[in-house]
Amino acid sequence: MKKREVRTLSEVAELARVSESTASRALAGSPLVAEKTRKHVLQIAKLCNYVVNQNARNLRLKQTNVIEVVSPVWQNRRKTIADPFFLELLGAIGDNLNAKGYDLLLSTQPPWNDDWQRNPLMTGKADGIILIGQGASDPMIHELANDYPQVVVWGADIPYQPYCVVGSDNVEGGRLATEHLISVGRQSIAFLGDIKMPEIGHRHEGYRKALAEAGRPYDPDLTFSVPFDVGAVHNSALELVNSGKDFDAVFATSDVIAMSLISELIASGRSVPEDVAVVGFDNVSSSALYNPGLTTIAQDMALGGKLLVEKVLARAAGEEQGSTLMPVKLIVRSSCGVNL
Amino acid sequence: MKKREVRTLSEVAELARVSESTASRALAGSPLVAEKTRKHVLQIAKLCNYVVNQNARNLRLKQTNVIEVVSPVWQNRRKTIADPFFLELLGAIGDNLNAKGYDLLLSTQPPWNDDWQRNPLMTGKADGIILIGQGASDPMIHELANDYPQVVVWGADIPYQPYCVVGSDNVEGGRLATEHLISVGRQSIAFLGDIKMPEIGHRHEGYRKALAEAGRPYDPDLTFSVPFDVGAVHNSALELVNSGKDFDAVFATSDVIAMSLISELIASGRSVPEDVAVVGFDNVSSSALYNPGLTTIAQDMALGGKLLVEKVLARAAGEEQGSTLMPVKLIVRSSCGVNL
DNA sequence: CTGTTAGCGCGTTCAC
DNA sequence: GTGAACGCGCTAACAG
């Protein structure tokens, strides 16, 4: 079994009887080196299992080839349902980063914690940051993006905040969901989600828009605001279920929330979709496996990951990059019954 | 708005009218520096928003404060259901790493790809590696762990492979699941899962053990082996559903597989738990939200993350660390009906 | 084409 | 207590 001891460039150079520079050039595939000596150096390097020390290389090159991904969701992980949506988006980001030769540093803490010591751009740990979700930290993001252009966020495009964001067309998503519920003959449609979060706020806008388009009145009592926290999701679903309100449909603003709601509905003796139709949001992979199959609004996570990576790398390279709103799609399954 | 320009230690030293060494010592909190000058340097540093460059620091210290987490699951992500189980374990790992001041480098590629160039231990990118899952790459893991002790894997403890693994007692889990199905009065219990994967193999052992303990015969035709790949999960669930085999219970080896199966069962007109009882594995958070609530075997992901981190850091520090088998627990919900 | 020199930003000997 | 010098491992500028 060959030992994989880490060696230094100078050792390789010595063994190959060339200078460090030539060894370096050979390894980097520089055209400034003779084909013969290049082959020689490469062979020696392979022989002693040499690999360049990225740390030293990065120090010299003043770059890192690392992008940090931060999920505020994680800040209160213990209270939070591990939403598969995040994993799917993370996967897409990882794939795209990898394809471009970048590493992914995953952080559970926002960059502005510990008096900005956590900021990987300041500590030289990363070349850029992808922030997942804005929530309440929008002002901090604003400040961060103001100092560092190489920041991109996944979330809602808030007009007066001029940082680069990639996200779905949440207004249209909300509209589509609600429109579908209306088209399927439902009369009283409730809304379940934390409208203080920008993305959810937009979905609520779409909800009201669809109502208006159909000439329906908007009843504020049918909007149930729920923080993204497992106890609260549960409580709000319960609150809605036990509200005594008369509703025959619910637009739940995430698939996980929809599932939580449906399980409560069923526990309370109501059936889905017969008694109440439900549409979710995200098109998480398990929504197809749910019983009943969840009708939902699909976000294109693959495209999202691609765009986030493209933009953050472009910005790290000094280019300008604007925000992008991605189209959404209605996926019809069984949780709303059939068209009447 | 204050600019957060990255400055160097020598600049801070100059501004503080001390040498680089003293500045370095002051920032590191060394006792070799006078309290007065320490305060002074710190103030200057704060004033110009100085943060030490970790890259340079690490190069000097020959360490990285980074642990790489690799999930082979990701190698074929496009075909794979984003299993929430992974996200929950990842979260636990991240929390523990963070608490110890370590960063988490997430990799979609195993360290032995690209002729070992991906190995973060060789490139100086990380101090240790946590591998999630063994699957078919067991020989490569074996070789890797042989060269580098600072590797820990989540999976099944295969006796003849002497690397450090943390995992659940899968045999006992399989036994508990099957025993429950028996105790609930089921006669013909099928097994659904890819027994070529070590962990699933152990669960299958437990399945047979419970059967034997109850004096039941083992019918190989009731074991349906399914690769962890979305199409195949679906196909195998379908295969099982349409097999014509006479079964009134299924032990599905993950919650996601269980959900997929149940949705097929229902589509085929059978009801759960009345016609067939199902128990899953993992106790993923959404299993409580499923309809019907999924009876399952809980793995302690929080403990798992804690142990993985403790062991990898200990090993990176040169200490010995053996494998750990964690206890599992049966969580009874509605998918098996009530005890007869 | 190749070797010599210098320095990325920091921590740590060793003198004073 | 403090400063000067050195080197972590590598790449880029400059000669030749």
XYZ file of C-alpha atoms (C1' of nucleotides) in Angstrom:
712
model
C 0.000 0.000 0.000
C 1.535 3.246 -1.103
C 1.800 6.003 1.409
C 0.160 9.250 0.498
C 2.472 11.551 2.434
C 2.036 15.187 1.651
C 5.165 16.683 0.178
C 6.146 20.153 -0.890
C 6.799 21.625 -4.270
C 10.476 22.180 -3.537
C 10.945 18.497 -2.837
C 9.381 17.584 -6.140
C 11.587 20.155 -7.837
C 14.661 18.761 -6.198
C 13.808 15.199 -7.199
C 13.136 16.350 -10.745
C 16.366 18.339 -10.777
C 14.681 21.564 -11.779
C 13.928 24.805 -9.978
C 10.753 25.376 -7.989
C 9.470 27.740 -10.648
C 9.720 25.217 -13.435
C 8.101 22.602 -11.276
C 5.316 25.034 -10.508
C 4.903 25.901 -14.161
C 4.928 22.278 -15.208
C 2.233 21.416 -12.716
C 0.159 24.389 -13.790
C 0.462 23.372 -17.436
C 2.172 26.566 -18.428
C 3.251 26.765 -22.089
C 6.508 28.315 -20.933
C 7.933 24.924 -20.126
C 9.436 22.334 -22.474
C 7.227 19.381 -23.158
C 9.976 17.006 -22.119
C 10.658 18.525 -18.719
C 6.930 18.951 -18.133
C 6.379 15.226 -18.576
C 9.317 14.535 -16.325
C 8.090 16.745 -13.501
C 4.571 15.383 -13.765
C 5.876 11.871 -13.512
C 7.920 12.623 -10.419
C 4.951 14.395 -8.878
C 2.687 11.440 -9.495
C 5.336 9.119 -8.173
C 5.487 10.757 -4.779
C 1.767 11.465 -4.731
C 2.251 15.169 -4.740
C -0.696 17.569 -4.849
C -0.393 21.339 -4.663
C -1.297 22.906 -1.360
C -4.341 24.987 -2.171
C -3.963 27.046 0.940
C -0.551 28.337 -0.057
C -1.629 28.717 -3.649
C -4.661 30.734 -2.669
C -2.661 32.973 -0.385
C -0.364 33.797 -3.236
C -3.170 34.233 -5.751
C -5.380 36.232 -3.392
C -8.400 34.093 -4.102
C -10.001 31.057 -2.556
C -12.176 29.279 -5.095
C -14.723 28.994 -2.342
C -18.266 30.294 -2.115
C -20.030 30.392 1.219
C -23.685 29.432 1.382
C -25.585 30.723 4.389
C -29.007 29.629 5.424
C -30.755 31.744 8.026
C -33.179 28.842 8.275
C -30.466 27.152 10.233
C -30.231 29.806 12.859
C -33.132 28.239 14.665
C -32.736 24.769 13.355
C -33.951 23.110 16.490
C -37.348 24.716 16.080
C -37.427 24.322 12.360
C -38.684 21.591 10.142
C -35.832 20.523 7.922
C -37.508 21.670 4.753
C -36.526 19.471 1.804
C -36.816 22.555 -0.339
C -33.577 23.827 1.102
C -31.782 20.565 0.441
C -32.879 20.532 -3.170
C -31.735 24.093 -3.729
C -28.474 23.393 -1.923
C -27.900 20.406 -4.163
C -28.375 22.506 -7.262
C -25.979 25.129 -5.950
C -23.393 22.486 -5.103
C -23.549 20.933 -8.538
C -23.063 24.236 -10.304
C -20.277 25.361 -8.017
C -18.504 22.076 -8.481
C -18.792 22.231 -12.226
C -16.923 25.534 -12.132
C -14.217 24.239 -9.819
C -15.466 25.982 -6.719
C -15.921 24.602 -3.231
C -18.974 25.140 -1.075
C -18.549 26.343 2.479
C -21.765 25.801 4.387
C -22.478 28.169 7.233
C -25.132 28.093 9.888
C -24.340 31.646 10.944
C -24.931 34.858 9.055
C -21.790 36.822 8.110
C -22.652 39.715 10.385
C -22.507 37.736 13.604
C -19.579 38.162 16.007
C -18.993 41.715 14.937
C -18.533 40.715 11.294
C -15.731 38.300 12.175
C -17.813 35.602 10.534
C -17.720 37.403 7.220
C -15.749 35.038 4.966
C -14.996 37.904 2.616
C -13.112 39.704 5.371
C -11.312 36.674 6.706
C -10.281 35.561 3.250
C -12.202 32.314 3.472
C -14.403 32.812 0.426
C -14.705 34.819 -2.764
C -18.449 35.270 -2.525
C -21.578 34.601 -0.491
C -24.932 33.105 -1.362
C -27.586 33.932 1.215
C -30.675 31.744 1.341
C -33.712 33.689 2.457
C -34.026 37.213 3.714
C -36.637 37.148 6.421
C -36.057 39.658 9.129
C -32.418 40.248 8.304
C -33.044 42.322 5.237
C -31.365 45.459 6.685
C -28.206 43.516 7.495
C -28.134 42.053 4.015
C -28.537 45.517 2.652
C -25.539 46.752 4.593
C -23.444 43.728 3.688
C -24.208 43.946 -0.021
C -23.454 47.617 0.090
C -19.882 46.957 1.213
C -19.370 43.795 -0.807
C -20.799 43.370 -4.278
C -19.989 39.640 -4.368
C -23.162 38.754 -2.470
C -26.240 37.172 -3.998
C -29.433 36.252 -2.216
C -32.217 33.797 -2.815
C -35.534 35.329 -1.961
C -37.956 38.026 -2.944
C -37.090 41.008 -5.054
C -37.849 43.956 -2.797
C -37.694 46.962 -5.110
C -36.155 49.508 -2.762
C -33.357 47.126 -1.762
C -30.801 47.196 -4.508
C -28.965 43.972 -3.899
C -28.845 41.068 -6.318
C -31.553 38.500 -5.738
C -32.674 35.382 -7.533
C -36.109 34.035 -6.756
C -39.393 32.784 -8.084
C -42.242 34.936 -9.227
C -44.061 34.564 -5.941
C -46.872 36.934 -6.828
C -47.689 34.921 -9.918
C -47.348 31.713 -7.909
C -49.848 32.916 -5.368
C -52.159 34.021 -8.125
C -51.955 30.689 -9.953
C -52.607 28.702 -6.797
C -55.629 30.748 -5.862
C -56.957 30.874 -9.395
C -56.805 27.095 -9.531
C -58.786 26.807 -6.314
C -61.384 29.164 -7.736
C -61.549 27.357 -11.072
C -62.181 24.132 -9.241
C -65.305 25.620 -7.716
C -64.158 26.532 -4.236
C -65.943 29.387 -2.543
C -64.072 30.252 0.606
C -60.305 30.172 0.279
C -58.018 30.584 3.280
C -54.348 31.628 3.209
C -51.785 29.999 5.475
C -48.289 31.483 5.800
C -46.138 34.075 7.505
C -46.790 37.204 5.487
C -44.031 39.091 7.301
C -41.514 37.153 5.217
C -41.017 38.954 1.900
C -41.542 35.887 -0.278
C -44.708 34.914 1.534
C -45.912 38.491 1.390
C -45.655 38.322 -2.378
C -47.585 35.054 -2.458
C -50.272 36.761 -0.440
C -50.385 39.585 -2.972
C -50.979 37.019 -5.693
C -53.709 35.460 -3.584
C -55.521 38.780 -3.330
C -54.948 39.468 -7.002
C -56.639 36.220 -8.040
C -59.534 36.952 -5.704
C -59.948 40.388 -7.249
C -59.732 39.053 -10.786
C -62.569 36.688 -10.003
C -64.591 39.479 -8.454
C -64.358 37.872 -5.028
C -64.076 39.952 -1.858
C -60.921 39.594 0.282
C -61.682 38.450 3.796
C -58.730 39.268 6.131
C -60.055 36.761 8.652
C -59.155 33.989 6.252
C -55.486 34.901 6.253
C -53.616 32.922 8.887
C -50.085 34.121 9.425
C -47.699 31.452 10.603
C -43.978 31.702 11.408
C -41.770 29.048 9.821
C -41.213 27.170 12.988
C -42.421 23.700 13.691
C -44.499 24.448 16.764
C -46.050 27.473 15.139
C -46.768 25.697 11.888
C -48.578 23.118 13.867
C -50.345 25.674 16.024
C -51.406 27.807 13.117
C -52.650 24.827 11.198
C -54.608 23.901 14.302
C -55.790 27.459 14.697
C -57.047 27.469 11.151
C -58.647 24.060 11.512
C -60.388 25.010 14.741
C -61.168 28.602 13.804
C -64.817 27.885 13.174
C -64.314 29.778 9.946
C -66.154 28.416 6.999
C -63.620 27.509 4.330
C -63.506 24.854 1.658
C -59.983 25.540 0.374
C -56.567 26.606 1.627
C -53.538 28.026 -0.121
C -50.669 26.826 2.062
C -47.443 28.649 1.285
C -45.116 25.655 1.365
C -45.526 21.949 0.795
C -44.430 21.179 4.335
C -47.061 23.544 5.708
C -49.635 21.973 3.419
C -48.791 18.516 4.708
C -48.988 19.676 8.277
C -52.361 21.235 7.598
C -53.767 18.197 5.842
C -52.726 15.937 8.676
C -54.611 18.228 11.091
C -57.614 18.434 8.820
C -57.824 14.681 8.670
C -57.382 14.383 12.423
C -60.330 16.739 12.809
C -62.468 14.506 10.645
C -62.422 16.517 7.446
C -61.296 14.965 4.203
C -59.067 16.351 1.486
C -59.992 17.258 -1.195
C -63.689 16.518 -0.601
C -64.250 18.881 2.325
C -61.328 21.179 1.735
C -59.001 21.540 -1.211
C -55.356 22.368 -0.532
C -52.572 23.697 -2.712
C -48.984 23.955 -1.553
C -45.820 25.655 -2.799
C -42.341 24.418 -3.820
C -43.113 21.083 -5.489
C -40.753 19.352 -3.127
C -40.074 15.813 -4.326
C -42.112 14.220 -1.552
C -45.203 16.219 -2.474
C -45.820 13.689 -5.245
C -45.695 10.911 -2.670
C -48.125 12.490 -0.271
C -51.607 11.160 0.193
C -53.423 12.770 -1.472
C -50.902 13.885 -4.084
C -50.256 17.545 -3.445
C -51.277 20.132 -6.013
C -48.600 22.769 -5.763
C -46.620 25.574 -7.361
C -43.276 24.417 -8.724
C -40.154 26.489 -8.296
C -37.305 25.659 -10.639
C -34.608 24.866 -8.097
C -32.165 23.621 -10.727
C -32.360 26.922 -12.572
C -32.229 28.782 -9.267
C -28.973 27.102 -8.288
C -27.525 27.781 -11.709
C -28.399 31.460 -11.632
C -27.207 31.987 -8.068
C -23.837 30.499 -8.914
C -23.452 32.348 -12.192
C -24.264 35.654 -10.590
C -22.102 35.269 -7.531
C -19.107 34.264 -9.632
C -19.678 37.095 -12.069
C -19.935 39.553 -9.216
C -16.821 38.143 -7.572
C -15.113 38.840 -10.886
C -16.263 42.434 -10.735
C -19.083 42.260 -13.249
C -22.498 43.800 -12.745
C -25.418 41.451 -12.264
C -29.059 42.344 -11.814
C -31.794 40.369 -10.114
C -33.776 37.626 -11.809
C -37.352 36.558 -11.280
C -37.985 32.981 -12.322
C -41.270 31.696 -13.720
C -43.362 29.278 -11.671
C -45.683 26.491 -12.751
C -48.872 24.975 -11.397
C -48.617 21.231 -10.825
C -52.015 19.624 -10.554
C -52.336 16.466 -8.475
C -55.196 15.255 -6.302
C -55.385 17.570 -3.323
C -57.876 19.892 -4.999
C -60.118 17.225 -6.497
C -61.229 17.484 -10.082
C -62.650 20.419 -11.898
C -66.373 20.688 -11.339
C -21.626 54.003 5.985
C -18.273 52.671 7.095
C -16.145 50.905 4.561
C -15.086 47.434 5.439
C -11.856 47.319 3.461
C -9.614 44.409 4.285
C -6.305 45.546 5.683
C -3.188 43.718 6.707
C -1.610 43.151 10.061
C 1.379 45.309 9.230
C -0.878 48.287 8.569
C -2.544 47.870 11.920
C 0.868 47.554 13.550
C 2.046 50.701 11.850
C -1.012 52.658 12.901
C -0.618 51.398 16.450
C 3.094 52.241 16.378
C 4.156 48.764 17.372
C 5.849 45.928 15.541
C 3.935 43.286 13.636
C 4.857 40.760 16.272
C 3.268 42.710 19.089
C 0.215 43.396 17.018
C -0.066 39.701 16.266
C 0.335 38.821 19.921
C -2.171 41.427 21.013
C -4.798 40.144 18.625
C -4.134 36.581 19.668
C -4.549 37.532 23.314
C -1.055 36.452 24.236
C -0.023 37.086 27.868
C 3.339 38.247 26.623
C 1.982 41.671 25.822
C 1.322 44.598 28.161
C -2.330 45.158 28.951
C -2.062 48.773 27.876
C -0.604 48.146 24.444
C -2.985 45.234 23.945
C -5.994 47.501 24.432
C -4.459 50.039 22.145
C -3.845 47.601 19.315
C -7.297 46.124 19.658
C -8.842 49.542 19.422
C -6.931 50.419 16.288
C -7.858 47.078 14.779
C -11.527 47.630 15.466
C -11.280 51.131 14.106
C -10.082 50.064 10.707
C -12.300 46.990 10.691
C -9.380 44.654 10.665
C -9.861 40.899 10.772
C -7.034 38.389 10.537
C -6.673 36.617 7.237
C -7.459 33.024 8.057
C -5.798 31.788 4.933
C -2.415 33.179 5.896
C -2.908 32.174 9.510
C -3.731 28.635 8.506
C -0.764 28.374 6.205
C 1.506 29.383 9.049
C -0.212 27.124 11.570
C -0.488 24.171 9.218
C -4.134 23.654 9.952
C -7.422 24.764 8.431
C -10.208 24.552 11.000
C -12.266 22.998 8.282
C -13.925 19.603 8.084
C -15.167 18.322 4.763
C -18.478 16.498 4.635
C -18.978 14.240 1.646
C -22.210 12.650 0.635
C -21.974 9.919 -1.984
C -25.739 10.298 -2.238
C -24.992 13.415 -4.183
C -22.988 11.696 -6.819
C -26.162 10.842 -8.651
C -28.313 13.617 -7.295
C -30.342 14.015 -10.401
C -31.698 10.538 -10.020
C -31.997 10.722 -6.281
C -34.768 11.820 -4.033
C -33.443 14.581 -1.829
C -33.862 12.609 1.362
C -34.657 14.892 4.300
C -32.724 12.464 6.437
C -29.510 13.770 4.986
C -30.459 17.374 5.627
C -31.251 16.662 9.256
C -27.966 14.861 9.801
C -26.095 17.596 7.972
C -27.714 20.172 10.208
C -26.600 18.319 13.317
C -23.064 18.058 11.973
C -23.017 21.747 11.110
C -24.182 22.787 14.554
C -21.533 20.743 16.304
C -18.751 21.828 13.992
C -19.730 25.440 14.438
C -19.804 25.150 18.195
C -16.177 24.030 18.080
C -15.115 26.821 15.755
C -14.849 24.681 12.663
C -16.174 25.357 9.192
C -18.020 22.859 7.062
C -16.910 22.256 3.513
C -19.627 20.420 1.625
C -18.533 18.207 -1.210
C -20.512 16.443 -3.867
C -17.503 14.408 -4.923
C -15.704 11.662 -3.038
C -12.069 12.418 -2.114
C -10.709 9.723 -4.399
C -12.009 11.255 -7.602
C -9.632 12.925 -10.063
C -6.762 10.735 -9.015
C -7.110 11.788 -5.357
C -6.735 15.464 -6.251
C -10.089 16.002 -4.553
C -8.722 14.784 -1.255
C -8.894 17.865 0.988
C -6.361 16.322 3.315
C -3.782 16.293 0.543
C -4.586 19.724 -0.812
C -4.589 21.269 2.632
C -8.220 22.289 2.436
C -9.443 20.438 5.493
C -8.250 18.796 8.688
C -10.649 15.890 8.484
C -13.379 14.215 6.478
C -16.840 12.989 7.378
C -18.198 10.564 4.818
C -21.953 10.009 4.710
C -22.796 6.504 3.617
C -20.612 3.721 2.331
C -22.581 1.948 -0.332
C -20.445 0.501 -3.038
C -17.391 2.616 -2.254
C -16.392 0.693 0.824
C -13.036 -0.415 -0.672
C -12.085 3.159 -1.495
C -13.014 4.282 1.996
C -10.920 1.500 3.355
C -7.911 2.659 1.382
C -8.470 6.301 2.292
C -8.845 5.623 6.009
C -5.770 3.472 5.873
C -3.645 6.412 4.745
C -5.435 9.074 6.775
C -6.773 8.413 10.250
C -8.740 11.683 10.320
C -11.651 10.111 8.460
C -14.965 9.149 10.022
C -17.920 7.613 8.256
C -21.637 7.486 8.889
C -22.983 4.079 8.050
C -22.882 0.463 9.021
C -20.177 -1.083 11.116
C -18.716 -3.745 8.861
C -16.534 -5.833 11.165
C -13.655 -6.595 8.833
C -13.253 -2.957 7.800
C -11.351 -1.245 10.555
C -12.233 2.368 9.931
C -14.157 4.553 12.344
C -17.883 4.531 11.783
C -20.838 6.032 13.601
C -24.257 4.651 12.855
C -27.501 3.302 14.189
C -28.069 -0.219 15.339
C -29.657 -1.209 12.065
C -30.057 -4.860 12.963
C -32.014 -3.944 16.058
C -33.995 -1.384 14.052
C -34.996 -3.989 11.518
C -35.880 -6.377 14.282
C -38.029 -3.819 16.117
C -39.871 -2.828 12.967
C -40.670 -6.402 12.045
C -41.511 -7.401 15.595
C -44.011 -4.556 15.729
C -45.652 -5.710 12.523
C -45.905 -9.216 13.961
C -47.253 -8.008 17.287
C -49.942 -6.117 15.465
C -51.167 -9.338 13.984
C -49.765 -9.251 10.464
C -49.103 -12.550 8.770
C -47.166 -11.874 5.617
C -44.493 -9.212 5.929
C -42.562 -7.932 2.906
C -39.185 -6.163 2.965
C -38.475 -3.223 0.683
C -34.919 -1.881 0.324
C -31.578 -2.285 -1.406
C -29.881 -5.019 0.609
C -26.612 -4.470 -1.205
C -26.101 -1.333 0.880
C -24.483 -2.304 4.181
C -26.970 -0.439 6.375
C -29.938 -1.923 4.578
C -28.326 -5.332 4.724
C -28.254 -5.026 8.494
C -31.895 -3.988 8.581
C -32.676 -7.080 6.573
C -30.804 -9.185 9.108
C -32.986 -7.720 11.835
C -36.037 -8.494 9.745
C -35.057 -12.144 9.499
C -34.161 -12.240 13.155
C -37.615 -11.057 14.212
C -39.209 -13.559 11.893
C -37.127 -16.332 13.419
C -37.889 -15.226 16.958
C -41.580 -15.469 16.197
C -41.109 -18.882 14.654
C -42.080 -17.598 11.228
C -40.448 -18.871 8.052
C -38.423 -16.471 5.890
C -39.773 -16.181 2.375
C -37.101 -14.734 0.032
C -39.808 -13.862 -2.472
C -41.056 -11.225 -0.069
C -37.760 -9.335 -0.084
C -37.790 -6.628 -2.725
C -34.414 -5.041 -3.280
C -34.535 -1.470 -4.480
C -31.675 0.915 -5.321
C -31.880 4.364 -3.748
C -32.814 6.100 -6.912
C -36.084 7.794 -7.585
C -37.113 5.843 -10.624
C -36.127 2.576 -9.029
C -37.849 3.353 -5.756
C -40.964 3.963 -7.705
C -40.490 0.889 -9.877
C -39.758 -1.370 -6.956
C -42.697 -0.073 -5.013
C -44.780 -0.769 -8.089
C -43.180 -4.157 -8.494
C -44.062 -5.026 -4.953
C -47.583 -3.663 -5.282
C -48.199 -5.556 -8.507
C -46.263 -8.683 -7.581
C -49.366 -10.669 -6.930
C -47.694 -11.698 -3.708
C -49.960 -11.993 -0.763
C -48.733 -9.581 1.902
C -50.471 -7.574 4.577
C -47.459 -5.638 5.832
C -44.261 -4.053 4.564
C -41.072 -2.994 6.291
C -39.822 -0.143 4.091
C -36.234 0.752 4.854
C -36.604 4.522 4.766
C -39.462 6.922 5.349
C -39.225 8.226 1.825
C -39.510 4.693 0.443
C -42.444 4.064 2.771
C -44.235 7.153 1.483
C -43.596 6.174 -2.087
C -44.954 2.707 -1.401
C -48.048 3.943 0.377
C -48.903 6.286 -2.443
C -48.680 3.335 -4.855
C -50.696 1.117 -2.572
C -53.453 3.680 -2.420
C -53.360 4.200 -6.165
C -53.855 0.471 -6.544
C -56.923 0.613 -4.368
C -55.480 -0.814 -1.172
C -55.734 1.097 2.060
C -53.135 1.643 4.766
C -53.168 0.339 7.451
C -56.351 -1.669 6.876
C -55.148 -3.771 3.936
C -51.442 -3.405 4.510
C -49.482 -2.057 7.453
C -46.278 -0.142 6.739
C -43.341 0.814 8.906
C -40.567 3.107 7.726
C -37.095 4.036 8.944
C -35.420 7.344 9.942
C -38.259 9.228 11.626
C -37.762 12.100 9.258
C -39.728 15.121 10.472
C -42.312 14.880 7.711
C -43.155 11.304 8.665
C -45.332 12.704 11.440
C -47.199 14.803 8.872
C -47.856 11.980 6.485
C -51.300 10.547 6.027
C -51.491 8.125 7.695
C -48.882 9.063 10.298
C -45.890 6.859 9.642
C -44.827 4.290 12.207
C -41.074 4.233 11.940
C -37.699 3.550 13.517
C -36.064 6.697 14.858
C -32.370 7.343 14.423
C -30.859 9.918 16.752
C -29.480 12.346 14.176
C -28.542 14.931 16.800
C -26.394 12.404 18.634
C -25.049 11.135 15.341
C -23.851 14.593 14.341
C -22.297 15.116 17.744
C -20.404 11.831 17.670
C -19.202 12.257 14.093
C -17.780 15.659 14.914
C -16.207 14.592 18.187
C -14.528 11.631 16.589
C -13.254 13.398 13.500
C -11.763 16.197 15.587
C -10.216 13.766 18.021
C -8.716 11.781 15.194
C -7.443 14.938 13.507
C -5.710 15.639 16.806
C -4.068 12.256 16.670
C -6.217 10.449 19.220
C -7.630 6.983 18.749
C -11.376 6.662 18.285
C -13.390 3.509 17.843
C -16.751 3.041 16.169
C -20.064 3.672 17.882
C -23.387 1.965 17.377
C -26.311 4.148 18.427
C -29.579 2.800 19.826
C -32.763 3.115 17.792
C -36.355 3.542 18.897
C -39.722 2.442 17.568
C -42.106 5.329 16.996
C -45.682 4.141 16.753
C -48.100 6.209 14.688
C -51.032 5.109 12.527
C -49.578 3.307 9.542
C -49.779 -0.081 11.237
C -53.209 0.310 12.765
C -53.774 -0.615 16.383
C -52.750 -3.696 18.203
C -55.293 -6.417 17.693
C 12.794 27.907 -22.047
C 14.856 28.063 -17.184
C 16.646 29.784 -12.591
C 16.867 33.569 -9.164
C 14.515 36.726 -6.358
C 10.693 38.442 -4.011
C 6.556 38.390 -1.368
C 1.207 36.820 -0.390
C -0.167 37.701 5.456
C 0.759 35.836 9.396
C 3.016 33.425 13.880
C 7.119 32.361 16.251
C 11.625 31.648 17.377
C 15.546 34.479 19.247
C 17.717 38.415 20.945
C 17.435 42.685 23.505
C 7.591 43.356 27.312
C 9.049 44.261 22.532
C 11.242 44.052 17.841
C 13.963 41.701 13.993
C 14.345 37.946 11.284
C 12.678 33.817 9.352
C 9.593 30.638 6.975
C 4.707 28.262 6.085
C 4.204 26.574 0.336
C 3.488 28.580 -3.557
C 3.496 31.814 -7.964
C 4.982 35.929 -10.585
C 8.329 39.204 -11.971
C 12.667 39.602 -13.779
C 16.758 38.307 -15.939
C 19.455 35.274 -18.890
